[in-house]
Amino acid sequence: MTATLIPSQQLLVPQLEICGGKKLEGEVRVSGAKNSALVLMAASLLTENSLRLRNMPALSDIGGMADILAALGVQIERGSDWVELQANHLSHISPPYELVNSLRASFFCIGPLLARLGVARVPLPGGCKIGARPVVEHVKGLKALGAQVTIEHGVVSAVVPGRGHRLTGGRIHLDCPSVGATETLMMAAALADGETVIENAAQEPEVIDLAGLIIAMGGRVRGAGTPTITIVGMEKLHGANYMVIPDRIEAGTLLLAGAITRSSLRVTPVIPEHLGAVISKLEECGCQLNNDGIGITIKADRINAVDLRTQPFPGFPTDLQAPFMSLLATAEGSSVITEAIFENRLQHVGDLQRMGADIRTQGNTAFVEGVAQLSGAPVTGSDLRAAAAMVLAGLAADGTTSVQGLQHLDRGYDNLEGKLNAAGASIKRTYA
Ligand code: EPU
């Protein structure tokens, strides 16, 4: 007898089927910031008391970080938009490779583990689709705080020698303003003996959010949001109840959804200072933006071409380069986009070309000639922000666009299709 094979849903590839050309209207809500939430969760390792984080986004990366912390012995309780973490019985000093490998942010654990226990072993997260992403600056800084660090067989092992196994404050000058290195070193310094000064620190809003949490836990941090951060180490930190900032990259993506569909859309809540460079570029494109103190309403009609170059904050964010390219693919005129943060973050160009975009690349620069109309096609988001760029392009294209690569999209966008559908888009999650 021949067996009939019925494919199960798990074997099928999820995709978004977008029926393009619909105007958006009304209001869309922004969730808590992924890149803040991930580092704030790691900061739970700094105290034996309970840390409650509110405004948590529902993302697969948050689940991944929870698994890593649970593997270290952190007790975790989760609600719809909150998480409570208690690290009073840490049972392991080394998160498992399988978990670390799927989530780069897991490397954050090294700073607080080392500060609290005097020892940590964290597998190297390795490169990823968008670039090599070294951790040299993190390691250099931990050594400056007195840790002995070795890297062998793909594992970073760090130990604080001497009685008490406590890190000692020091002066650290970062060669580049790495967000991850700044955050790792702030957490390490929060429980070190004495004062630490981090020079050439990252100024991203997520760094300020981490400083806010450390202060709420009884720590002392000055200068977060400027290139020089000073941290006075404490003997102990206590628990806290803390609210994650809104996701500036999700907010930017939603504003771009309004722009690419030539609609009027309110995006809320937004902290406008977190999006200064993006707001300026949208205005340069001809969009009208109105900030009412809680949200921003974008009105778009004609879109003019603009040039942009990604930079560390407060410059234009690399995480919105791909989504902005989708918009410029529909603009009137020629734009030049330069990716200056990651060495391999133009992989969405090929898929945008499949949709009729006119783009040439040379190294890390893309030359975009706006076209009158994109056309729906099957495409794949090669990383998180590339997947968002495909969704935006699909909203503007004629016909149907099917976007695969949702394992990336779901890492960083909390119910993107639901939010856009509520504003008038037509997006269905199907299994191909
Ligand atoms: N770099 C070094 N040496 C280091 C560390 C970094 O040369 O030791 C370089 C990197 O190779 C890269 C640049 O510095 O060229 C920026 O890297 P950074 O360390 O600032 O990035 P990250 O901390 O690894 C975070 C976000 C990214 C975001 C970047 C830049 C998290 C979890 N990730 O990464 O978010 O693109 O900052 O803003 O916070 C995303 O959300 O899609 C994402 C990739």
PDB file of C-alpha atoms in Angstrom, residues 154-415:
ATOM      1  CA  GLY A 154      35.164  29.409  20.231  1.00  0.00           C
ATOM      2  CA  VAL A 155      34.484  30.283  23.866  1.00  0.00           C
ATOM      3  CA  VAL A 156      35.336  33.536  25.649  1.00  0.00           C
ATOM      4  CA  SER A 157      36.410  32.683  29.210  1.00  0.00           C
ATOM      5  CA  ALA A 158      36.756  35.515  31.681  1.00  0.00           C
ATOM      6  CA  VAL A 159      37.785  35.417  35.300  1.00  0.00           C
ATOM      7  CA  VAL A 160      38.547  38.104  37.864  1.00  0.00           C
ATOM      8  CA  PRO A 161      41.667  37.078  39.799  1.00  0.00           C
ATOM      9  CA  GLY A 162      42.294  37.861  43.470  1.00  0.00           C
ATOM     10  CA  ARG A 163      40.312  37.751  46.676  1.00  0.00           C
ATOM     11  CA  GLY A 164      36.684  38.741  46.283  1.00  0.00           C
ATOM     12  CA  HIS A 165      36.849  38.270  42.488  1.00  0.00           C
ATOM     13  CA  ARG A 166      35.591  41.811  41.958  1.00  0.00           C
ATOM     14  CA  LEU A 167      36.240  43.906  38.898  1.00  0.00           C
ATOM     15  CA  THR A 168      38.009  47.240  39.438  1.00  0.00           C
ATOM     16  CA  GLY A 169      36.845  50.467  37.817  1.00  0.00           C
ATOM     17  CA  GLY A 170      39.068  51.915  35.107  1.00  0.00           C
ATOM     18  CA  ARG A 171      39.285  54.131  32.043  1.00  0.00           C
ATOM     19  CA  ILE A 172      38.223  52.549  28.764  1.00  0.00           C
ATOM     20  CA  HIS A 173      38.544  54.208  25.358  1.00  0.00           C
ATOM     21  CA  LEU A 174      36.535  52.362  22.703  1.00  0.00           C
ATOM     22  CA  ASP A 175      38.081  52.324  19.212  1.00  0.00           C
ATOM     23  CA  CYS A 176      34.553  52.539  17.773  1.00  0.00           C
ATOM     24  CA  PRO A 177      31.339  53.535  19.577  1.00  0.00           C
ATOM     25  CA  SER A 178      29.986  49.965  19.702  1.00  0.00           C
ATOM     26  CA  VAL A 179      26.504  49.750  21.212  1.00  0.00           C
ATOM     27  CA  GLY A 180      27.016  46.207  22.517  1.00  0.00           C
ATOM     28  CA  ALA A 181      30.472  46.938  23.980  1.00  0.00           C
ATOM     29  CA  THR A 182      29.209  50.105  25.716  1.00  0.00           C
ATOM     30  CA  GLU A 183      26.301  48.173  27.258  1.00  0.00           C
ATOM     31  CA  THR A 184      28.421  45.161  28.292  1.00  0.00           C
ATOM     32  CA  LEU A 185      30.941  47.440  29.989  1.00  0.00           C
ATOM     33  CA  MET A 186      28.288  49.570  31.716  1.00  0.00           C
ATOM     34  CA  MET A 187      26.838  46.420  33.304  1.00  0.00           C
ATOM     35  CA  ALA A 188      30.287  45.121  34.285  1.00  0.00           C
ATOM     36  CA  ALA A 189      31.241  48.502  35.780  1.00  0.00           C
ATOM     37  CA  ALA A 190      27.994  48.775  37.759  1.00  0.00           C
ATOM     38  CA  LEU A 191      29.301  46.195  40.283  1.00  0.00           C
ATOM     39  CA  ALA A 192      33.044  46.989  40.030  1.00  0.00           C
ATOM     40  CA  ASP A 193      35.100  48.576  42.811  1.00  0.00           C
ATOM     41  CA  GLY A 194      35.444  52.297  42.082  1.00  0.00           C
ATOM     42  CA  GLU A 195      34.735  54.485  39.086  1.00  0.00           C
ATOM     43  CA  THR A 196      34.777  53.542  35.400  1.00  0.00           C
ATOM     44  CA  VAL A 197      34.897  56.029  32.540  1.00  0.00           C
ATOM     45  CA  ILE A 198      33.934  54.814  29.056  1.00  0.00           C
ATOM     46  CA  GLU A 199      35.184  57.192  26.342  1.00  0.00           C
ATOM     47  CA  ASN A 200      33.910  57.179  22.752  1.00  0.00           C
ATOM     48  CA  ALA A 201      30.828  55.393  24.102  1.00  0.00           C
ATOM     49  CA  ALA A 202      27.781  54.683  21.947  1.00  0.00           C
ATOM     50  CA  GLN A 203      25.077  57.363  22.362  1.00  0.00           C
ATOM     51  CA  GLU A 204      22.080  55.288  21.227  1.00  0.00           C
ATOM     52  CA  PRO A 205      18.785  55.655  23.168  1.00  0.00           C
ATOM     53  CA  GLU A 206      19.079  51.989  24.247  1.00  0.00           C
ATOM     54  CA  VAL A 207      22.302  52.897  26.111  1.00  0.00           C
ATOM     55  CA  ILE A 208      20.384  55.657  27.930  1.00  0.00           C
ATOM     56  CA  ASP A 209      17.616  53.155  28.732  1.00  0.00           C
ATOM     57  CA  LEU A 210      20.165  50.772  30.274  1.00  0.00           C
ATOM     58  CA  ALA A 211      21.623  53.629  32.330  1.00  0.00           C
ATOM     59  CA  GLY A 212      18.083  54.411  33.521  1.00  0.00           C
ATOM     60  CA  LEU A 213      17.621  50.826  34.657  1.00  0.00           C
ATOM     61  CA  ILE A 214      20.986  50.662  36.454  1.00  0.00           C
ATOM     62  CA  ILE A 215      20.052  53.882  38.292  1.00  0.00           C
ATOM     63  CA  ALA A 216      16.617  52.416  39.144  1.00  0.00           C
ATOM     64  CA  MET A 217      18.498  49.414  40.594  1.00  0.00           C
ATOM     65  CA  GLY A 218      20.473  51.713  42.910  1.00  0.00           C
ATOM     66  CA  GLY A 219      23.514  52.219  40.665  1.00  0.00           C
ATOM     67  CA  ARG A 220      25.261  55.460  39.693  1.00  0.00           C
ATOM     68  CA  VAL A 221      25.676  56.372  36.025  1.00  0.00           C
ATOM     69  CA  ARG A 222      26.353  59.795  34.472  1.00  0.00           C
ATOM     70  CA  GLY A 223      26.704  60.904  30.865  1.00  0.00           C
ATOM     71  CA  ALA A 224      24.699  58.178  29.076  1.00  0.00           C
ATOM     72  CA  GLY A 225      23.713  59.631  25.693  1.00  0.00           C
ATOM     73  CA  THR A 226      27.047  61.474  25.420  1.00  0.00           C
ATOM     74  CA  PRO A 227      30.409  60.043  24.298  1.00  0.00           C
ATOM     75  CA  THR A 228      31.692  59.857  27.911  1.00  0.00           C
ATOM     76  CA  ILE A 229      29.874  57.685  30.426  1.00  0.00           C
ATOM     77  CA  THR A 230      30.927  57.490  34.072  1.00  0.00           C
ATOM     78  CA  ILE A 231      29.773  54.603  36.250  1.00  0.00           C
ATOM     79  CA  VAL A 232      30.418  54.360  39.983  1.00  0.00           C
ATOM     80  CA  GLY A 233      30.414  50.694  40.975  1.00  0.00           C
ATOM     81  CA  MET A 234      28.186  49.590  43.859  1.00  0.00           C
ATOM     82  CA  GLU A 235      28.599  46.744  46.334  1.00  0.00           C
ATOM     83  CA  LYS A 236      25.162  45.425  45.327  1.00  0.00           C
ATOM     84  CA  LEU A 237      22.240  46.451  43.145  1.00  0.00           C
ATOM     85  CA  HIS A 238      18.585  45.878  44.019  1.00  0.00           C
ATOM     86  CA  GLY A 239      15.508  44.937  42.019  1.00  0.00           C
ATOM     87  CA  ALA A 240      13.401  47.384  40.022  1.00  0.00           C
ATOM     88  CA  ASN A 241      10.165  47.834  38.133  1.00  0.00           C
ATOM     89  CA  TYR A 242      11.056  49.456  34.823  1.00  0.00           C
ATOM     90  CA  MET A 243       9.385  50.371  31.553  1.00  0.00           C
ATOM     91  CA  VAL A 244      11.126  49.736  28.220  1.00  0.00           C
ATOM     92  CA  ILE A 245      11.256  52.696  25.776  1.00  0.00           C
ATOM     93  CA  PRO A 246       9.230  52.543  22.531  1.00  0.00           C
ATOM     94  CA  ASP A 247      11.028  50.920  19.605  1.00  0.00           C
ATOM     95  CA  ARG A 248      12.442  53.717  17.440  1.00  0.00           C
ATOM     96  CA  ILE A 249      13.217  51.338  14.580  1.00  0.00           C
ATOM     97  CA  GLU A 250       9.696  49.911  14.551  1.00  0.00           C
ATOM     98  CA  ALA A 251       8.331  53.487  14.711  1.00  0.00           C
ATOM     99  CA  GLY A 252      10.536  54.462  11.758  1.00  0.00           C
ATOM    100  CA  THR A 253       9.363  51.414   9.799  1.00  0.00           C
ATOM    101  CA  LEU A 254       5.709  52.344  10.425  1.00  0.00           C
ATOM    102  CA  LEU A 255       6.321  55.975   9.362  1.00  0.00           C
ATOM    103  CA  LEU A 256       7.886  54.584   6.197  1.00  0.00           C
ATOM    104  CA  ALA A 257       4.771  52.427   5.676  1.00  0.00           C
ATOM    105  CA  GLY A 258       2.765  55.668   5.677  1.00  0.00           C
ATOM    106  CA  ALA A 259       5.226  57.298   3.264  1.00  0.00           C
ATOM    107  CA  ILE A 260       5.519  54.434   0.785  1.00  0.00           C
ATOM    108  CA  THR A 261       1.717  54.141   0.484  1.00  0.00           C
ATOM    109  CA  ARG A 262       1.418  57.963   0.162  1.00  0.00           C
ATOM    110  CA  SER A 263      -0.979  57.931   3.116  1.00  0.00           C
ATOM    111  CA  SER A 264      -1.685  59.819   6.301  1.00  0.00           C
ATOM    112  CA  LEU A 265      -0.856  57.689   9.353  1.00  0.00           C
ATOM    113  CA  ARG A 266      -0.343  58.372  13.050  1.00  0.00           C
ATOM    114  CA  VAL A 267       2.386  56.367  14.776  1.00  0.00           C
ATOM    115  CA  THR A 268       2.387  56.324  18.580  1.00  0.00           C
ATOM    116  CA  PRO A 269       4.073  56.357  21.072  1.00  0.00           C
ATOM    117  CA  VAL A 270       7.231  57.921  19.656  1.00  0.00           C
ATOM    118  CA  ILE A 271      10.069  59.777  21.372  1.00  0.00           C
ATOM    119  CA  PRO A 272      10.888  62.248  18.539  1.00  0.00           C
ATOM    120  CA  GLU A 273      14.491  62.845  19.711  1.00  0.00           C
ATOM    121  CA  HIS A 274      15.142  59.136  19.083  1.00  0.00           C
ATOM    122  CA  LEU A 275      14.223  59.591  15.426  1.00  0.00           C
ATOM    123  CA  GLY A 276      15.753  62.993  14.618  1.00  0.00           C
ATOM    124  CA  ALA A 277      17.792  61.885  11.583  1.00  0.00           C
ATOM    125  CA  VAL A 278      14.908  59.795  10.216  1.00  0.00           C
ATOM    126  CA  ILE A 279      12.351  62.595  10.619  1.00  0.00           C
ATOM    127  CA  SER A 280      14.709  65.020   8.833  1.00  0.00           C
ATOM    128  CA  LYS A 281      15.179  62.605   5.921  1.00  0.00           C
ATOM    129  CA  LEU A 282      11.416  62.024   5.591  1.00  0.00           C
ATOM    130  CA  GLU A 283      10.876  65.804   5.555  1.00  0.00           C
ATOM    131  CA  GLU A 284      13.619  66.179   2.939  1.00  0.00           C
ATOM    132  CA  CYS A 285      11.663  63.610   0.882  1.00  0.00           C
ATOM    133  CA  GLY A 286       8.660  65.949   1.006  1.00  0.00           C
ATOM    134  CA  CYS A 287       6.624  64.234   3.751  1.00  0.00           C
ATOM    135  CA  GLN A 288       4.836  66.344   6.352  1.00  0.00           C
ATOM    136  CA  LEU A 289       5.392  65.191   9.923  1.00  0.00           C
ATOM    137  CA  ASN A 290       3.441  66.507  12.857  1.00  0.00           C
ATOM    138  CA  ASN A 291       4.559  65.675  16.379  1.00  0.00           C
ATOM    139  CA  ASP A 292       1.710  66.011  18.904  1.00  0.00           C
ATOM    140  CA  GLY A 293       3.830  65.154  21.943  1.00  0.00           C
ATOM    141  CA  ILE A 294       2.820  61.472  22.070  1.00  0.00           C
ATOM    142  CA  GLY A 295       2.850  60.363  18.476  1.00  0.00           C
ATOM    143  CA  ILE A 296       3.823  61.526  15.015  1.00  0.00           C
ATOM    144  CA  THR A 297       1.447  61.839  12.064  1.00  0.00           C
ATOM    145  CA  ILE A 298       3.025  61.463   8.653  1.00  0.00           C
ATOM    146  CA  LYS A 299       1.347  62.747   5.478  1.00  0.00           C
ATOM    147  CA  ALA A 300       2.923  61.743   2.214  1.00  0.00           C
ATOM    148  CA  ASP A 301       2.126  62.557  -1.360  1.00  0.00           C
ATOM    149  CA  ARG A 302       5.063  63.086  -3.763  1.00  0.00           C
ATOM    150  CA  ILE A 303       8.336  61.552  -2.557  1.00  0.00           C
ATOM    151  CA  ASN A 304      11.574  63.220  -3.658  1.00  0.00           C
ATOM    152  CA  ALA A 305      14.879  61.364  -3.897  1.00  0.00           C
ATOM    153  CA  VAL A 306      17.411  61.999  -1.092  1.00  0.00           C
ATOM    154  CA  ASP A 307      20.909  60.785  -0.279  1.00  0.00           C
ATOM    155  CA  LEU A 308      21.640  59.093   3.024  1.00  0.00           C
ATOM    156  CA  ARG A 309      24.549  57.555   4.877  1.00  0.00           C
ATOM    157  CA  THR A 310      24.201  55.371   7.970  1.00  0.00           C
ATOM    158  CA  GLN A 311      26.047  56.483  11.081  1.00  0.00           C
ATOM    159  CA  PRO A 312      26.114  55.809  14.815  1.00  0.00           C
ATOM    160  CA  PHE A 313      23.397  57.702  16.756  1.00  0.00           C
ATOM    161  CA  PRO A 314      22.450  60.553  16.366  1.00  0.00           C
ATOM    162  CA  GLY A 315      23.163  59.811  12.682  1.00  0.00           C
ATOM    163  CA  PHE A 316      20.837  57.883  10.391  1.00  0.00           C
ATOM    164  CA  PRO A 317      20.378  54.340  11.849  1.00  0.00           C
ATOM    165  CA  THR A 318      21.684  51.340   9.901  1.00  0.00           C
ATOM    166  CA  ASP A 319      18.573  49.430  11.033  1.00  0.00           C
ATOM    167  CA  LEU A 320      16.378  51.694   8.869  1.00  0.00           C
ATOM    168  CA  GLN A 321      18.632  51.722   5.799  1.00  0.00           C
ATOM    169  CA  ALA A 322      16.871  48.787   4.081  1.00  0.00           C
ATOM    170  CA  PRO A 323      13.319  50.015   4.850  1.00  0.00           C
ATOM    171  CA  PHE A 324      14.246  53.525   3.636  1.00  0.00           C
ATOM    172  CA  MET A 325      15.651  52.061   0.420  1.00  0.00           C
ATOM    173  CA  SER A 326      12.212  50.610  -0.351  1.00  0.00           C
ATOM    174  CA  LEU A 327      10.735  54.108  -0.085  1.00  0.00           C
ATOM    175  CA  LEU A 328      13.459  55.671  -2.255  1.00  0.00           C
ATOM    176  CA  ALA A 329      12.895  52.956  -4.882  1.00  0.00           C
ATOM    177  CA  THR A 330       9.514  54.682  -5.430  1.00  0.00           C
ATOM    178  CA  ALA A 331      10.785  58.297  -5.226  1.00  0.00           C
ATOM    179  CA  GLU A 332      11.091  60.844  -8.027  1.00  0.00           C
ATOM    180  CA  GLY A 333      14.757  61.052  -8.986  1.00  0.00           C
ATOM    181  CA  SER A 334      18.091  59.482  -8.012  1.00  0.00           C
ATOM    182  CA  SER A 335      19.193  58.686  -4.458  1.00  0.00           C
ATOM    183  CA  VAL A 336      22.549  57.501  -3.156  1.00  0.00           C
ATOM    184  CA  ILE A 337      22.506  55.309  -0.036  1.00  0.00           C
ATOM    185  CA  THR A 338      25.736  54.428   1.760  1.00  0.00           C
ATOM    186  CA  GLU A 339      25.853  51.726   4.437  1.00  0.00           C
ATOM    187  CA  ALA A 340      28.769  52.706   6.672  1.00  0.00           C
ATOM    188  CA  ILE A 341      28.178  50.567   9.790  1.00  0.00           C
ATOM    189  CA  PHE A 342      27.958  46.954   8.603  1.00  0.00           C
ATOM    190  CA  GLU A 343      29.991  45.520   5.734  1.00  0.00           C
ATOM    191  CA  ASN A 344      27.281  43.284   4.268  1.00  0.00           C
ATOM    192  CA  ARG A 345      23.957  45.053   4.684  1.00  0.00           C
ATOM    193  CA  LEU A 346      22.767  45.598   1.119  1.00  0.00           C
ATOM    194  CA  GLN A 347      21.440  42.101   0.535  1.00  0.00           C
ATOM    195  CA  HIS A 348      17.880  43.382   0.072  1.00  0.00           C
ATOM    196  CA  VAL A 349      18.905  45.087  -3.195  1.00  0.00           C
ATOM    197  CA  GLY A 350      18.520  41.869  -5.208  1.00  0.00           C
ATOM    198  CA  ASP A 351      14.977  41.298  -3.952  1.00  0.00           C
ATOM    199  CA  LEU A 352      13.980  44.934  -4.531  1.00  0.00           C
ATOM    200  CA  GLN A 353      15.253  44.524  -8.110  1.00  0.00           C
ATOM    201  CA  ARG A 354      12.971  41.493  -8.467  1.00  0.00           C
ATOM    202  CA  MET A 355      10.130  43.877  -7.682  1.00  0.00           C
ATOM    203  CA  GLY A 356      11.143  46.245 -10.459  1.00  0.00           C
ATOM    204  CA  ALA A 357      13.357  48.625  -8.463  1.00  0.00           C
ATOM    205  CA  ASP A 358      16.182  50.273 -10.411  1.00  0.00           C
ATOM    206  CA  ILE A 359      19.219  49.968  -8.133  1.00  0.00           C
ATOM    207  CA  ARG A 360      22.943  49.528  -8.816  1.00  0.00           C
ATOM    208  CA  THR A 361      25.503  48.895  -6.121  1.00  0.00           C
ATOM    209  CA  GLN A 362      29.183  49.623  -5.837  1.00  0.00           C
ATOM    210  CA  GLY A 363      30.764  48.350  -2.634  1.00  0.00           C
ATOM    211  CA  ASN A 364      28.530  49.500   0.196  1.00  0.00           C
ATOM    212  CA  THR A 365      26.805  52.204  -1.829  1.00  0.00           C
ATOM    213  CA  ALA A 366      23.491  51.806  -3.625  1.00  0.00           C
ATOM    214  CA  PHE A 367      22.433  54.105  -6.469  1.00  0.00           C
ATOM    215  CA  VAL A 368      18.647  54.129  -6.576  1.00  0.00           C
ATOM    216  CA  GLU A 369      16.618  55.520  -9.516  1.00  0.00           C
ATOM    217  CA  GLY A 370      13.022  55.850  -8.418  1.00  0.00           C
ATOM    218  CA  VAL A 371      10.462  53.996 -10.537  1.00  0.00           C
ATOM    219  CA  ALA A 372       6.803  54.909 -11.025  1.00  0.00           C
ATOM    220  CA  GLN A 373       5.545  51.530  -9.801  1.00  0.00           C
ATOM    221  CA  LEU A 374       7.009  48.475  -8.076  1.00  0.00           C
ATOM    222  CA  SER A 375       5.528  45.143  -9.082  1.00  0.00           C
ATOM    223  CA  GLY A 376       4.593  42.348  -6.702  1.00  0.00           C
ATOM    224  CA  ALA A 377       6.886  39.287  -6.722  1.00  0.00           C
ATOM    225  CA  PRO A 378       7.988  36.427  -4.460  1.00  0.00           C
ATOM    226  CA  VAL A 379      10.871  37.725  -2.309  1.00  0.00           C
ATOM    227  CA  THR A 380      12.820  36.695   0.787  1.00  0.00           C
ATOM    228  CA  GLY A 381      13.969  38.924   3.633  1.00  0.00           C
ATOM    229  CA  SER A 382      17.615  37.972   4.195  1.00  0.00           C
ATOM    230  CA  ASP A 383      17.755  39.532   7.681  1.00  0.00           C
ATOM    231  CA  LEU A 384      15.371  41.260  10.063  1.00  0.00           C
ATOM    232  CA  ARG A 385      15.432  44.742   8.518  1.00  0.00           C
ATOM    233  CA  ALA A 386      15.628  43.405   4.953  1.00  0.00           C
ATOM    234  CA  ALA A 387      12.410  41.474   5.666  1.00  0.00           C
ATOM    235  CA  ALA A 388      10.739  44.704   6.860  1.00  0.00           C
ATOM    236  CA  ALA A 389      11.954  46.419   3.669  1.00  0.00           C
ATOM    237  CA  MET A 390      10.233  43.702   1.607  1.00  0.00           C
ATOM    238  CA  VAL A 391       6.967  44.184   3.492  1.00  0.00           C
ATOM    239  CA  LEU A 392       7.104  47.941   2.800  1.00  0.00           C
ATOM    240  CA  ALA A 393       7.849  47.382  -0.875  1.00  0.00           C
ATOM    241  CA  GLY A 394       4.926  44.930  -1.012  1.00  0.00           C
ATOM    242  CA  LEU A 395       2.555  47.568   0.393  1.00  0.00           C
ATOM    243  CA  ALA A 396       3.386  49.856  -2.552  1.00  0.00           C
ATOM    244  CA  ALA A 397       3.687  47.258  -5.331  1.00  0.00           C
ATOM    245  CA  ASP A 398       0.939  46.366  -7.746  1.00  0.00           C
ATOM    246  CA  GLY A 399      -0.360  42.805  -7.468  1.00  0.00           C
ATOM    247  CA  THR A 400       0.683  40.340  -4.803  1.00  0.00           C
ATOM    248  CA  THR A 401       4.049  40.174  -3.076  1.00  0.00           C
ATOM    249  CA  SER A 402       4.881  37.075  -1.040  1.00  0.00           C
ATOM    250  CA  VAL A 403       7.579  37.655   1.537  1.00  0.00           C
ATOM    251  CA  GLN A 404       9.504  34.721   3.003  1.00  0.00           C
ATOM    252  CA  GLY A 405      12.216  34.894   5.674  1.00  0.00           C
ATOM    253  CA  LEU A 406       9.667  35.501   8.421  1.00  0.00           C
ATOM    254  CA  GLN A 407      11.941  33.844  10.989  1.00  0.00           C
ATOM    255  CA  HIS A 408      13.907  37.105  10.698  1.00  0.00           C
ATOM    256  CA  LEU A 409      10.887  39.436  10.723  1.00  0.00           C
ATOM    257  CA  ASP A 410       9.397  37.765  13.816  1.00  0.00           C
ATOM    258  CA  ARG A 411      12.659  38.301  15.717  1.00  0.00           C
ATOM    259  CA  GLY A 412      12.124  42.040  15.776  1.00  0.00           C
ATOM    260  CA  TYR A 413       8.617  43.136  14.755  1.00  0.00           C
ATOM    261  CA  ASP A 414       5.719  42.508  17.118  1.00  0.00           C
ATOM    262  CA  ASN A 415       2.722  41.591  14.925  1.00  0.00           C
TER     263      ASN A 415
END
